[in-house]
Short mmCIF file of C-alpha atoms in Angstrom, two decimals:
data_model
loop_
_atom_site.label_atom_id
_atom_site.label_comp_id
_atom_site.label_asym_id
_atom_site.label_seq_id
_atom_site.Cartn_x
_atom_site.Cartn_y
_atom_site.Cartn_z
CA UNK A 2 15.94 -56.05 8.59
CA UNK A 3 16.07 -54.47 4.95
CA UNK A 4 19.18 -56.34 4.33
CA UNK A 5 17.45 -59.39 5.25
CA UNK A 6 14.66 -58.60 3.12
CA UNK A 7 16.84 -57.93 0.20
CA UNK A 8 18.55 -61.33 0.63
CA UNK A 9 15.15 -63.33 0.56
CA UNK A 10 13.78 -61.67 -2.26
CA UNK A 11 16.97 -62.17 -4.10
CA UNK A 12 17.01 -66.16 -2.55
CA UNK A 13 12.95 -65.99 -4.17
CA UNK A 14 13.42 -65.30 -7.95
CA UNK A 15 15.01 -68.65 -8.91
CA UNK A 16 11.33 -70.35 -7.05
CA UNK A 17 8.99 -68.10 -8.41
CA UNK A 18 10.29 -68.81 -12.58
CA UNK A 19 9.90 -72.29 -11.53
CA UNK A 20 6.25 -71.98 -10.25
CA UNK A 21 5.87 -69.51 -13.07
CA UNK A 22 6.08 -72.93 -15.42
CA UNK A 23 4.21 -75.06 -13.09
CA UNK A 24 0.94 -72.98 -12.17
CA UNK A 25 -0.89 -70.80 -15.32
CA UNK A 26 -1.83 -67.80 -12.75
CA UNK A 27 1.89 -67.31 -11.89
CA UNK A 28 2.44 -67.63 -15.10
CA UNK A 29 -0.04 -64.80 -16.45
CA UNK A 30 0.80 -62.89 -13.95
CA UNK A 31 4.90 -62.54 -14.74
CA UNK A 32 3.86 -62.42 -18.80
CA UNK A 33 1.68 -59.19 -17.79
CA UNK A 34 4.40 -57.60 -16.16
CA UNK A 35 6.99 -58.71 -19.11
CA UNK A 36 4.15 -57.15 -21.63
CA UNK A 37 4.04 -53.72 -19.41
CA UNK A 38 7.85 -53.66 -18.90
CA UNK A 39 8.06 -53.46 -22.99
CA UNK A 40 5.58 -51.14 -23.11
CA UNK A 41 7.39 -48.99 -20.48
CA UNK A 42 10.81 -49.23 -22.45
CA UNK A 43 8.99 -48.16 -26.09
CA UNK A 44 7.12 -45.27 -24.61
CA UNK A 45 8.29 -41.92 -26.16
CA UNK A 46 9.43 -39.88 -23.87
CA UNK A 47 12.05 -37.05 -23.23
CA UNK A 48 14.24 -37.39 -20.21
CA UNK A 49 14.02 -34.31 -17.80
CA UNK A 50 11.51 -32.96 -20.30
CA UNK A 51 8.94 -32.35 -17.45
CA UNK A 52 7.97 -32.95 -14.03
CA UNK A 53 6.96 -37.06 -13.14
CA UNK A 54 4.84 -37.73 -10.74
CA UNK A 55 4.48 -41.50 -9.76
CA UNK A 56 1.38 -43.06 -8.28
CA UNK A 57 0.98 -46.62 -6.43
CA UNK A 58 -2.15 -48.31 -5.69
CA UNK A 59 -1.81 -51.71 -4.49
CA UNK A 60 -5.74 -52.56 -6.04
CA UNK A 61 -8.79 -51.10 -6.13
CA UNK A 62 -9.79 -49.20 -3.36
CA UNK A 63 -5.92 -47.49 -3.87
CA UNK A 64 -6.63 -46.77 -7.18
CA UNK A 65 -9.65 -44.77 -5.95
CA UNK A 66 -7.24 -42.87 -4.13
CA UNK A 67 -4.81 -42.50 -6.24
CA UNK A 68 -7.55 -41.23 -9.12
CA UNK A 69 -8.45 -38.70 -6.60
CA UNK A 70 -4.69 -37.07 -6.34
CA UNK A 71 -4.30 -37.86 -10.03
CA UNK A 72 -7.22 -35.68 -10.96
CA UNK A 73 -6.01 -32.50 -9.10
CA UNK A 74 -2.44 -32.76 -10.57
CA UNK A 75 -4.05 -32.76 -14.00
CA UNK A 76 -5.95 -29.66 -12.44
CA UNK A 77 -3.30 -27.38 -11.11
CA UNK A 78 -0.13 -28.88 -13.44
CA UNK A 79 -1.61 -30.21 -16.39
CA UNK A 80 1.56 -30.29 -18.06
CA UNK A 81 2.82 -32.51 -15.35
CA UNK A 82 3.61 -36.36 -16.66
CA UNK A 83 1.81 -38.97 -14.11
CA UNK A 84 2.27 -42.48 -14.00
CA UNK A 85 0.25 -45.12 -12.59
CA UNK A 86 1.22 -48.78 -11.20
CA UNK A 87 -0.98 -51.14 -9.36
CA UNK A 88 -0.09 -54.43 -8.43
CA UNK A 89 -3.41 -56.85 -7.65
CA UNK A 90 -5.20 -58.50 -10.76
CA UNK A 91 -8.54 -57.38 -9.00
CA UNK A 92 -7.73 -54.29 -10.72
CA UNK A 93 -9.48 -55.18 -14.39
CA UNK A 94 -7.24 -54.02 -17.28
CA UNK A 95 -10.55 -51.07 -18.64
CA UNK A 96 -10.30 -50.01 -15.00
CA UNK A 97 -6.81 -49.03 -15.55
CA UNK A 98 -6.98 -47.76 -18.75
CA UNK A 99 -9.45 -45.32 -18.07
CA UNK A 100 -7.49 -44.01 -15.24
CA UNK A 101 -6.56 -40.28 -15.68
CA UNK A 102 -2.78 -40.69 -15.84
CA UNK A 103 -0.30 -40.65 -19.17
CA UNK A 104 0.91 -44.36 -18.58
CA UNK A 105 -0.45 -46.94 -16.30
CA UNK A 106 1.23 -50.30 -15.65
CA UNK A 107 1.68 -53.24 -13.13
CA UNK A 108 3.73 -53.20 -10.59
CA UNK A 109 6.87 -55.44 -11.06
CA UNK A 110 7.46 -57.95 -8.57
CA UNK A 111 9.91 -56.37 -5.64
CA UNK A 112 13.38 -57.57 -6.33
CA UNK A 113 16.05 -55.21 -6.10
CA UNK A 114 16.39 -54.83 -9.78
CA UNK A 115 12.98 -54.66 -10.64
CA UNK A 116 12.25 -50.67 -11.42
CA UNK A 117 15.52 -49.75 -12.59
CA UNK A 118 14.25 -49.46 -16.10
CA UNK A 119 11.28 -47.19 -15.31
CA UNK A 120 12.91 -44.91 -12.21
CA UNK A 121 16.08 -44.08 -15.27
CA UNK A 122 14.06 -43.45 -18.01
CA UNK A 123 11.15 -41.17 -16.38
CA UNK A 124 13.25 -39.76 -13.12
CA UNK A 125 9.92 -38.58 -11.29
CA UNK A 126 10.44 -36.43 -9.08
CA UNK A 127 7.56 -37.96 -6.31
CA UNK A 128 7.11 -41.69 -5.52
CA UNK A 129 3.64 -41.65 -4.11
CA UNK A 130 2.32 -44.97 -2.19
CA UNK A 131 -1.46 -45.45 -1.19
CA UNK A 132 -2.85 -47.01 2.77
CA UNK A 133 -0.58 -48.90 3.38
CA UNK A 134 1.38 -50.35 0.78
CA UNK A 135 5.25 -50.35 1.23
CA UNK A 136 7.31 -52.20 -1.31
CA UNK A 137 11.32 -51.97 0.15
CA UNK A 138 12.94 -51.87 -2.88
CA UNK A 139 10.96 -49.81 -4.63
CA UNK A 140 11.20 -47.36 -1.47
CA UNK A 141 15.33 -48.18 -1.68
CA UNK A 142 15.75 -47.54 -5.08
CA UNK A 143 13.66 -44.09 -5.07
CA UNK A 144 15.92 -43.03 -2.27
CA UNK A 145 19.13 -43.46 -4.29
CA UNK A 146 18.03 -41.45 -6.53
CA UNK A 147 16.67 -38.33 -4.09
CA UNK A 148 13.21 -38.89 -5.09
CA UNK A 149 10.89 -38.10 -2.69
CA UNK A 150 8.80 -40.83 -0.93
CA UNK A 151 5.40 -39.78 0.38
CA UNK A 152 2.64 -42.58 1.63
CA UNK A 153 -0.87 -40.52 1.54
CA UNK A 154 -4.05 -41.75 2.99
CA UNK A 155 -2.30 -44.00 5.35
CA UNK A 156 -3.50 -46.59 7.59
CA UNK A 157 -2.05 -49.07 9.59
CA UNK A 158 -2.86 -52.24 11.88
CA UNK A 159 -0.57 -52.30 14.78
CA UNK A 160 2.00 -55.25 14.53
CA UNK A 161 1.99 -58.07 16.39
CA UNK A 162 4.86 -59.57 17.10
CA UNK A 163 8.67 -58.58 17.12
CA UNK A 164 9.63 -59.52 13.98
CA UNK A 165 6.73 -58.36 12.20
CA UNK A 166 7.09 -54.92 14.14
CA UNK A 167 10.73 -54.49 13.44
CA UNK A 168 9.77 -55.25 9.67
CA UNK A 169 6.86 -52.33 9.52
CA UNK A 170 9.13 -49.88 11.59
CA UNK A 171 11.84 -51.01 9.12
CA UNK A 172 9.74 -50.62 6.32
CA UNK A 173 7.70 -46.90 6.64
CA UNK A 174 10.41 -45.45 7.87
CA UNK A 175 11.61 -45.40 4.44
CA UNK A 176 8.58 -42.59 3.55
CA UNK A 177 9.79 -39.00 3.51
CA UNK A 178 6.37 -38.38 4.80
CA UNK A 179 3.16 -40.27 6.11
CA UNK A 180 0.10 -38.62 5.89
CA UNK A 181 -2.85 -40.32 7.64
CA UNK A 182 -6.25 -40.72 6.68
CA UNK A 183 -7.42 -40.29 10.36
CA UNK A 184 -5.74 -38.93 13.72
CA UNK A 185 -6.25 -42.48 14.86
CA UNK A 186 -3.95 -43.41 12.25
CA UNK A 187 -1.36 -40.78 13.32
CA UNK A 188 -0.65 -41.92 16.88
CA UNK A 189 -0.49 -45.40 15.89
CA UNK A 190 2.54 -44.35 13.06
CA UNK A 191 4.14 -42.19 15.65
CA UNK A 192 4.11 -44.74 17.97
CA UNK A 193 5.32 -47.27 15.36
CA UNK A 194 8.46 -44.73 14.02
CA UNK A 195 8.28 -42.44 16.85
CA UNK A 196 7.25 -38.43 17.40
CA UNK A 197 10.09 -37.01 15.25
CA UNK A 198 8.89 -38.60 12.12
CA UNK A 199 7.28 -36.24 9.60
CA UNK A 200 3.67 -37.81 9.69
CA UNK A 201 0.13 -35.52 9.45
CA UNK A 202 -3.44 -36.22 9.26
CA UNK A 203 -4.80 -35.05 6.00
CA UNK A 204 -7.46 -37.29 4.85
CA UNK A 205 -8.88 -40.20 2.93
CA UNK A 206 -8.43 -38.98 -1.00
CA UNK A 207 -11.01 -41.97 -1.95
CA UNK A 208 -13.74 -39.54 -0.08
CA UNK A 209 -13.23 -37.16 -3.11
CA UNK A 210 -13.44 -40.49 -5.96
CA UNK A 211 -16.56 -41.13 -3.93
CA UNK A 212 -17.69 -37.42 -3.75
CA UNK A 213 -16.96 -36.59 -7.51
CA UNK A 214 -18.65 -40.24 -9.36
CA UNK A 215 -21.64 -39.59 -7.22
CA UNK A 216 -21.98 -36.00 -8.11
CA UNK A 217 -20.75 -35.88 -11.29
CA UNK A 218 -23.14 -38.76 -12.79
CA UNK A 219 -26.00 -38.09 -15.06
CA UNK A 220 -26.99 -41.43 -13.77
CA UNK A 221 -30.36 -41.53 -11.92
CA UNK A 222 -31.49 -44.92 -10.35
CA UNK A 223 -35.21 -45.22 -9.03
CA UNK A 224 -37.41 -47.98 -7.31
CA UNK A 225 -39.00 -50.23 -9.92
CA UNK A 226 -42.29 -48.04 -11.14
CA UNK A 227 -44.93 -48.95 -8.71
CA UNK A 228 -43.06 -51.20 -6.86
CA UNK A 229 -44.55 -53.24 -4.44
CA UNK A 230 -42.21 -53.14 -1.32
CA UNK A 231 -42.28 -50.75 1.03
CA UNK A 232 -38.43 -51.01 2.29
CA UNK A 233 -35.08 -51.77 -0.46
CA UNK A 234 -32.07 -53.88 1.68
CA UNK A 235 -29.47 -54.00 -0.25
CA UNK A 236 -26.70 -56.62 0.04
CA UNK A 237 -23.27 -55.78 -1.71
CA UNK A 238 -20.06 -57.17 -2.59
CA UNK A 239 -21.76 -60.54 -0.88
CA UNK A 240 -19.71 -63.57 -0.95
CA UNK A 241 -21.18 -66.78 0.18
CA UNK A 242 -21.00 -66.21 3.97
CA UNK A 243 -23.05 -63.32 3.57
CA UNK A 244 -25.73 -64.89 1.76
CA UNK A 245 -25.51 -67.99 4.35
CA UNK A 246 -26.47 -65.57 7.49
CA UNK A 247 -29.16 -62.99 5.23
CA UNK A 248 -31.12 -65.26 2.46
CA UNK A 249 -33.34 -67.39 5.63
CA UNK A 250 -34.15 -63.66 6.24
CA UNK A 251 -36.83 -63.92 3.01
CA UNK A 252 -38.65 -66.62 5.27
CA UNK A 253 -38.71 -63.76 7.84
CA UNK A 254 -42.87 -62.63 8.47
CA UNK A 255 -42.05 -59.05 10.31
CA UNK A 256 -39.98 -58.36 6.65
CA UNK A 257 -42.54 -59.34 4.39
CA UNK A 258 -42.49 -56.08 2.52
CA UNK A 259 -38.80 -55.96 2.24
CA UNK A 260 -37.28 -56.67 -0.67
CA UNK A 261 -33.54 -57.97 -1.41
CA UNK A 262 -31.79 -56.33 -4.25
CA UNK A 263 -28.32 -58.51 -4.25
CA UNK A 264 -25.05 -57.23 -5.38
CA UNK A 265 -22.39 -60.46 -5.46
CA UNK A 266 -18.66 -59.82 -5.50
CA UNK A 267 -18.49 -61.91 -8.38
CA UNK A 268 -21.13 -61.87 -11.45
CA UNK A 269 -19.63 -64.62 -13.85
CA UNK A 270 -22.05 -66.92 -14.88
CA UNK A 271 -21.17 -70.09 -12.05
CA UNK A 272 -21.59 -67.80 -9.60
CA UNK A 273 -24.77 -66.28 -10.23
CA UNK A 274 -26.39 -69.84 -11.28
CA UNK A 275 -25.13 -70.97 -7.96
CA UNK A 276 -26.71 -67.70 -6.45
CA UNK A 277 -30.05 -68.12 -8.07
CA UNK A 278 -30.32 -72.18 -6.92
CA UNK A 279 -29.26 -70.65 -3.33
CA UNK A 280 -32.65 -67.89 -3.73
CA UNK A 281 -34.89 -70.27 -4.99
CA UNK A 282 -34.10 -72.73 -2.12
CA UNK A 283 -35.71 -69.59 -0.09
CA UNK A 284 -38.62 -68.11 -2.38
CA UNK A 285 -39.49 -68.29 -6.55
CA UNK A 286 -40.37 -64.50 -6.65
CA UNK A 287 -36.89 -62.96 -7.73
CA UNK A 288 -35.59 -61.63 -10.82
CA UNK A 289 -32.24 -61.45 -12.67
CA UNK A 290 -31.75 -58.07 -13.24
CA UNK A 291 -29.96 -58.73 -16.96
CA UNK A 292 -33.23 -60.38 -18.49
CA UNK A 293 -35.78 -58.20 -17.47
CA UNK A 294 -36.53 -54.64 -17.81
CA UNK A 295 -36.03 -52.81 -14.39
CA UNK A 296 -38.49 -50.48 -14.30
CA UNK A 297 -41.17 -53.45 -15.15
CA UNK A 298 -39.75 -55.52 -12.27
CA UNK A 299 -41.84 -56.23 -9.58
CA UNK A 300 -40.28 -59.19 -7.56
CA UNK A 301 -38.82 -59.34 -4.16
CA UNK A 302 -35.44 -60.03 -4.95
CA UNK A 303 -33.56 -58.80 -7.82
CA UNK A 304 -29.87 -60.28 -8.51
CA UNK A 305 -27.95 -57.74 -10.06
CA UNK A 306 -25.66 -59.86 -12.37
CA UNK A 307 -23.73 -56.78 -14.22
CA UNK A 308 -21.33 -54.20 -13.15
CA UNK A 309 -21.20 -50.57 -12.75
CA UNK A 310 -24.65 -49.85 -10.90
CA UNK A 311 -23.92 -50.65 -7.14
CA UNK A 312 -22.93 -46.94 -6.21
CA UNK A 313 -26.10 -45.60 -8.06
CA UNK A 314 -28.31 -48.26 -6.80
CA UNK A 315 -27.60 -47.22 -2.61
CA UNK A 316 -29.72 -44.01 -3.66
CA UNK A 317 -33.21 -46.25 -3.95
CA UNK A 318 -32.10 -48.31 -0.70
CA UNK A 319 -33.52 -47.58 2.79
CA UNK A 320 -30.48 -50.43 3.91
CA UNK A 321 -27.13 -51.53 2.99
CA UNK A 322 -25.03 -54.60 3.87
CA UNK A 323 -21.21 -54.21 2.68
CA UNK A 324 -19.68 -57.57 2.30
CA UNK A 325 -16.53 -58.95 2.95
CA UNK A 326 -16.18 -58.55 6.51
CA UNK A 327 -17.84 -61.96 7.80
CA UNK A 328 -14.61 -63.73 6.82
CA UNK A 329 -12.25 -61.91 5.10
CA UNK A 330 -12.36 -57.69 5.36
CA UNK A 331 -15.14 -55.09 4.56
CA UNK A 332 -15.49 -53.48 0.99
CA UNK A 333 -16.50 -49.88 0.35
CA UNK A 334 -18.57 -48.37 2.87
CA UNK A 335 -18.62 -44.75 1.79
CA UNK A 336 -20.79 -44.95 -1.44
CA UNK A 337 -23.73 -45.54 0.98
CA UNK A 338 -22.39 -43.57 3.51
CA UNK A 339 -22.86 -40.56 0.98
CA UNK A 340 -26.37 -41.57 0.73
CA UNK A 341 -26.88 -41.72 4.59
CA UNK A 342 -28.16 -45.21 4.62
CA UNK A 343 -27.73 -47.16 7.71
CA UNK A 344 -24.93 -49.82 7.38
CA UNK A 345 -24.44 -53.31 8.64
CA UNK A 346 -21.15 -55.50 8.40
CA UNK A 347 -19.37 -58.24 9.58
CA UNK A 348 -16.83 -58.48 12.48
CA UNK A 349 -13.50 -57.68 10.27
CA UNK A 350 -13.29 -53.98 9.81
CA UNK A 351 -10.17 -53.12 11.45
CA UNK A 352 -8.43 -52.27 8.39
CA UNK A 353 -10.57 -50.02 7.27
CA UNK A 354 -10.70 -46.58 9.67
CA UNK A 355 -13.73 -45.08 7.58
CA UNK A 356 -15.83 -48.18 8.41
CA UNK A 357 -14.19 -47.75 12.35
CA UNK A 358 -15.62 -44.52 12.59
CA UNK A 359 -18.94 -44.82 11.17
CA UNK A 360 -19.28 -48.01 13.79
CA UNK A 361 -18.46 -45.48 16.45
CA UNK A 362 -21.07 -42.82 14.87
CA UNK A 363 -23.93 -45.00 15.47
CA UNK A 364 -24.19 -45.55 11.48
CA UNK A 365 -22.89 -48.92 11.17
CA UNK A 366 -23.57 -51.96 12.90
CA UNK A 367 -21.30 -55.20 12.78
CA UNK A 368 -23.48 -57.90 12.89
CA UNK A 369 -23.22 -61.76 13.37
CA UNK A 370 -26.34 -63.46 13.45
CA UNK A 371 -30.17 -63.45 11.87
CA UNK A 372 -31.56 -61.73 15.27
CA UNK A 373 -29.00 -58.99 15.13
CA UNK A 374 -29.62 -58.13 11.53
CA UNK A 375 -33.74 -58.10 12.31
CA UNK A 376 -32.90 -56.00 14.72
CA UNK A 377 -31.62 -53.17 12.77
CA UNK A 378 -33.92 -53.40 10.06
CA UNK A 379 -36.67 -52.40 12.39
CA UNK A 380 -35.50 -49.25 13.53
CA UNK A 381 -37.77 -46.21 14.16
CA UNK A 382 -37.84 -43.61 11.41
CA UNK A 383 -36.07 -41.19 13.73
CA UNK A 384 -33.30 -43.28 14.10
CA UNK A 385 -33.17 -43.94 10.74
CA UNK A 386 -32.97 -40.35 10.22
CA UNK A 387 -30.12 -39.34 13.08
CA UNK A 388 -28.38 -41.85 11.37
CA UNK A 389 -28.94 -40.39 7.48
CA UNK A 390 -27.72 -37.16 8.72
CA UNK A 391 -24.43 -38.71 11.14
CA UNK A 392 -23.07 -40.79 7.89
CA UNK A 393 -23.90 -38.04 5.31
CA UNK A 394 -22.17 -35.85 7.39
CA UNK A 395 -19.04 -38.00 8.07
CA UNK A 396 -18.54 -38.00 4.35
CA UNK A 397 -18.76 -34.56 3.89
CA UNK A 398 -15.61 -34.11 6.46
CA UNK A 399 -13.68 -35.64 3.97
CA UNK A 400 -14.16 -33.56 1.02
CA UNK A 401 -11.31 -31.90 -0.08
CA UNK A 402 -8.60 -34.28 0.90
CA UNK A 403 -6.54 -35.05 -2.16
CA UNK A 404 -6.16 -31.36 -2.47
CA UNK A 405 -4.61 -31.65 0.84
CA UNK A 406 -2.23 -34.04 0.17
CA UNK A 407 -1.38 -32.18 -3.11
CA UNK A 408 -0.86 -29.03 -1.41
CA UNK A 409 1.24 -30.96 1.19
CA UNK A 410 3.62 -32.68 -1.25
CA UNK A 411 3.85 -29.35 -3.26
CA UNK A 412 5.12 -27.44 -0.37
CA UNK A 413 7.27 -30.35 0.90
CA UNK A 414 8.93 -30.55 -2.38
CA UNK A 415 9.69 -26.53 -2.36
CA UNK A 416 11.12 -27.19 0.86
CA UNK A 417 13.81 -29.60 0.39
CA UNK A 418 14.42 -27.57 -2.95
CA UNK A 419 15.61 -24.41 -0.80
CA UNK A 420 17.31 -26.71 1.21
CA UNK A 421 19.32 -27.85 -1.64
CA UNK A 422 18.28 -31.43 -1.28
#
């Protein structure tokens, strides 16, 4: 199967320069790599000079994971030289940048060729992958050169199909180690690769990113002063299914004083002009966050139409809808986990084990229709409060992970050193 893969991706680079001259976002996206790959070659830096630690995130939510790790090997080895790939253009370019490692690039695309130039000049010593992400060549050409492969807060969704379950076995068996997120996680890998595979549940690392931004932010965020509504739901990440099933909600009597503080995916200017024609279509009393001041805003709805509040707003919320999951896959549900708010989602959360387990807690509900979400939003305070202590409490079990999976790799490392690997 790896040969097979190898051939096609070979077969592939001839198509993708031609659609690289026929489509602009090919285009960009091969120039970015050609930009980093210079970058990569000019870097100073001494061969064998000092340990190399490689991190992969495949986009966002990885990169929270990887920061996690990242952030303890600057703790315990700070003399320790980390580099950081990612490989989805969701991840903004200041995003990366401001990640704690010494050089942070994209990802080449996976042709057997394609990290030769980076794997000779920096030798790192660990290859670590995030979830799920398993790149073949990359995996191959680590292996040739005895660096060890480790895939940390794994997850996986079962296979269907032979060809697509040959490819995964194919595929992760490639890891020197798999370490789960959750024990759900663990059974499914072992019974993917089998029991003699070295796989162990450690944790989610992304708890900690969640854990330390909260905690460590001098940030406070407060209800409007004197604010007229007695109840905050917040909808985040929404995309335009969301907004579909929970705007006729502001026509709603029995939620008259709850208010609708929106977080869309997407805050560039045709989207939130669309937004605001959708919200007026429903009620005039909303404001856009960006031209008022908050703290003088008194409306129903506010659109939030800038970036880098949504984590510190879930602390003024009583509710929180995560988007995503009506028709594609749920975003981040642990920032209001933290905050113990109850949770509602679409259908598609099966890729995400944090969001699985919350369901099963009681602290999320998937919902699909207007009744459903009224529902929820009228739940007694004790409820409301079983819940606020289940979530807050699920997030706390996941404190400490990316120490975990540093301590693990550490010790894995020693041992294949005194067995002369």
């Amino acid at each position: 199967m790896l040969i097979t893969y190898r051939i096609l991706t070979i077969l592939l680079w001839p198509w993708i320069f031609v659609f690289s001259l026929l489509i602009p976002g090919a285009k960009n996206f091969l120039k970015t790599r050609k930009e980093d790959k210079r970058k990569i070659l000019s870097y100073p830096f001494a061969p064998k000079a000092q340990k190399v630690v490689w991190l992969h995130a495949a986009s966002v939510g990885e990169l929270d994971q990887c920061k996690a790790v990242a952030l303890v090997y600057k703790k315990k080895e700070p003399e320790t030289f980390i580099l950081q790939s990612v490989f989805s253009d969701s991840v903004r370019d200041s995003s990366l940048e401001a990640f704690p490692a010494d050089l942070k690039f994209r990802l080449p695309l996976d042709f057997p060729w394609s990290y030769d130039f980076i794997l000779d000049k920096f030798s790192p010593q660990v290859l670590i992958c995030m979830a799920w992400d398993r790149w073949p060549n990359l995996l191959l050409a680590a292996k040739r050169r005895r660096i060890q492969t480790i895939l940390a807060s794994a997850v996986i969704t079962v296979p269907k199909g032979f060809l697509k379950r040959k490819f995964y076995k194919a595929a992760f068996s490639l890891f020197d180690k798999i370490l789960t997120s959750h024990s759900s996680g663990e059974e499914k890998f072992k019974e993917l690769l089998g029991e003699k595979k070295n796989i162990k549940t450690l944790g989610d690392s992304r708890f900690d990113s969640v854990i330390q931004k909260i905690e460590t932010s001098q940030r406070e965020f407060k209800r409007p002063k004197n604010y007229p509504f007695s109840q905050v739901f917040l909808l985040a990440s929404t995309y335009e299914p969301c907004e579909k099933l929970l705007l006729p909600l502001l026509q709603e009597p029995s939620l008259k004083n709850t208010s609708f503080w929106i977080f869309p995916h997407k805050t560039d200017p045709t989207r939130i002009t669309q937004l605001e024609s959708e919200i007026k279509s429903f009620t005039s009393d909303y404001t856009l966050y960006s031209r008022t001041e908050f703290n003088s805003i008194s409306s129903r709805v506010i659109l939030f139409d800038v970036l880098g509040i949504l984590a510190h707003a879930y602390r003024a919320a009583d509710f929180a809808y995560i988007g995503g999951a009506l028709h594609n896959r749920v975003h981040n549900v642990l920032e209001p986990a933290y905050f113990g708010l109850p949770l509602l989602s679409g259908p598609r959360i099966t890729h995400a084990p944090e969001a699985i387990e919350l369901n099963h807690r009681g602290g999320l509900f998937i919902i699909r229709t207007k009744e459903e979400v009224l529902e929820i939003l009228q739940l007694s305070s004790e409820r409301k409060e079983a819940i606020r202590f289940s979530n807050r409490q699920f997030v706390e079990t996941g404190r400490g992970a990316a120490e975990r999976i540093y301590s693990e790799i550490v010790s894995h490392a020693e041992t294949q050193r005194r067995r002369g690997f």
